[in-house]
Coordinates of C-alpha atoms in Angstrom, one line a residue:
M1405 CA 2.4 -8.7 14.0
H1406 CA 3.8 -8.4 17.4
F1407 CA 2.8 -12.0 18.3
L1408 CA 4.4 -13.2 15.1
T1409 CA 7.7 -11.7 16.0
I1410 CA 7.6 -13.2 19.4
Y1411 CA 7.4 -16.8 18.2
I1412 CA 9.2 -16.6 14.9
N1413 CA 12.5 -15.0 14.1
V1414 CA 11.2 -12.8 11.3
E1415 CA 14.2 -10.6 11.0
H1416 CA 16.5 -13.5 10.4
G1417 CA 14.3 -14.9 7.7
I1418 CA 13.9 -11.5 6.0
S1419 CA 17.5 -10.6 6.1
N1420 CA 18.5 -13.9 4.4
N1421 CA 15.8 -13.6 1.7
V1422 CA 15.4 -9.9 0.9
F1423 CA 14.8 -10.5 -2.8
V1424 CA 12.1 -13.1 -2.1
V1425 CA 10.4 -10.7 0.4
L1426 CA 10.6 -7.9 -2.3
L1427 CA 8.8 -10.2 -4.8
I1428 CA 6.2 -11.1 -2.2
A1429 CA 5.6 -7.4 -1.5
V1430 CA 5.0 -6.7 -5.2
I1431 CA 2.8 -9.8 -5.6
I1432 CA 0.7 -8.8 -2.6
G1433 CA 0.4 -5.3 -4.1
I1434 CA -1.7 -6.8 -6.9
V1435 CA -4.5 -7.3 -4.5
P1436 CA -6.8 -4.2 -4.9
E1437 CA -7.1 -3.5 -1.2
S1438 CA -5.1 -1.5 1.3
G1439 CA -5.2 -4.0 4.2
P1440 CA -2.3 -6.3 3.1
H1441 CA 0.0 -3.3 2.7
L1442 CA -0.3 -2.5 6.4
V1443 CA 1.8 -5.7 7.1
F1444 CA 4.7 -4.1 5.3
V1445 CA 4.2 -0.7 6.9
T1446 CA 4.2 -2.4 10.3
L1447 CA 7.3 -4.4 9.5
F1448 CA 9.1 -1.3 8.4
A1449 CA 8.0 0.7 11.5
A1450 CA 9.5 -2.2 13.6
G1451 CA 12.7 -2.0 11.7
T1452 CA 12.3 -5.5 10.3
I1453 CA 12.3 -4.7 6.6
P1454 CA 14.3 -2.1 4.6
F1455 CA 12.8 0.9 3.0
S1456 CA 13.2 -0.6 -0.5
I1457 CA 10.7 -3.3 0.3
L1458 CA 8.2 -0.8 1.7
L1459 CA 8.7 1.4 -1.4
A1460 CA 8.1 -1.5 -3.8
S1461 CA 5.0 -2.5 -1.9
S1462 CA 3.7 1.1 -1.9
I1463 CA 4.3 1.5 -5.7
S1464 CA 2.6 -1.8 -6.6
Q1465 CA -0.3 -1.3 -4.2
D1466 CA -3.3 0.8 -5.5
G1467 CA -5.7 0.3 -2.6
Y1468 CA -9.4 0.5 -3.5
G1469 CA -8.6 2.9 -6.4
M1470 CA -8.4 0.1 -8.9
L1471 CA -11.7 -1.5 -8.1
P1472 CA -13.7 0.8 -10.4
M1473 CA -11.2 0.0 -13.2
L1474 CA -11.7 -3.7 -12.5
A1475 CA -15.5 -3.3 -12.9
E1476 CA -15.1 -1.2 -16.0
S1477 CA -12.3 -3.0 -17.9
K1478 CA -10.4 -6.1 -16.8
K1479 CA -7.9 -5.5 -19.6
G1480 CA -7.3 -1.9 -18.3
F1481 CA -7.0 -3.2 -14.7
A1482 CA -4.4 -5.8 -15.8
A1483 CA -2.4 -3.3 -17.8
G1484 CA -2.3 -0.9 -14.8
K1485 CA -1.2 -3.6 -12.5
I1486 CA 1.5 -4.8 -14.9
I1487 CA 2.8 -1.2 -15.2
N1488 CA 2.9 -0.9 -11.4
M1489 CA 4.8 -4.1 -11.0
I1490 CA 7.5 -3.1 -13.5

């Protein structure tokens, strides 16, 4: 992330498009892994994104906890993710 902020003005892009970044955070939260969430934690720790985006990402992100649900019931997995996104 540090190399990205050296070459690209991430703060300017995020401050002009906060709602778009919020939607991206929620959409990335659909992925049932915890790795993509670390990008938002790192950006928040650097002061690049506001707490609201980190909170939205944290709420929609279930980590590996939803993988057993995905194996058991795709319908239940989709319902859980939709509830988290709302």
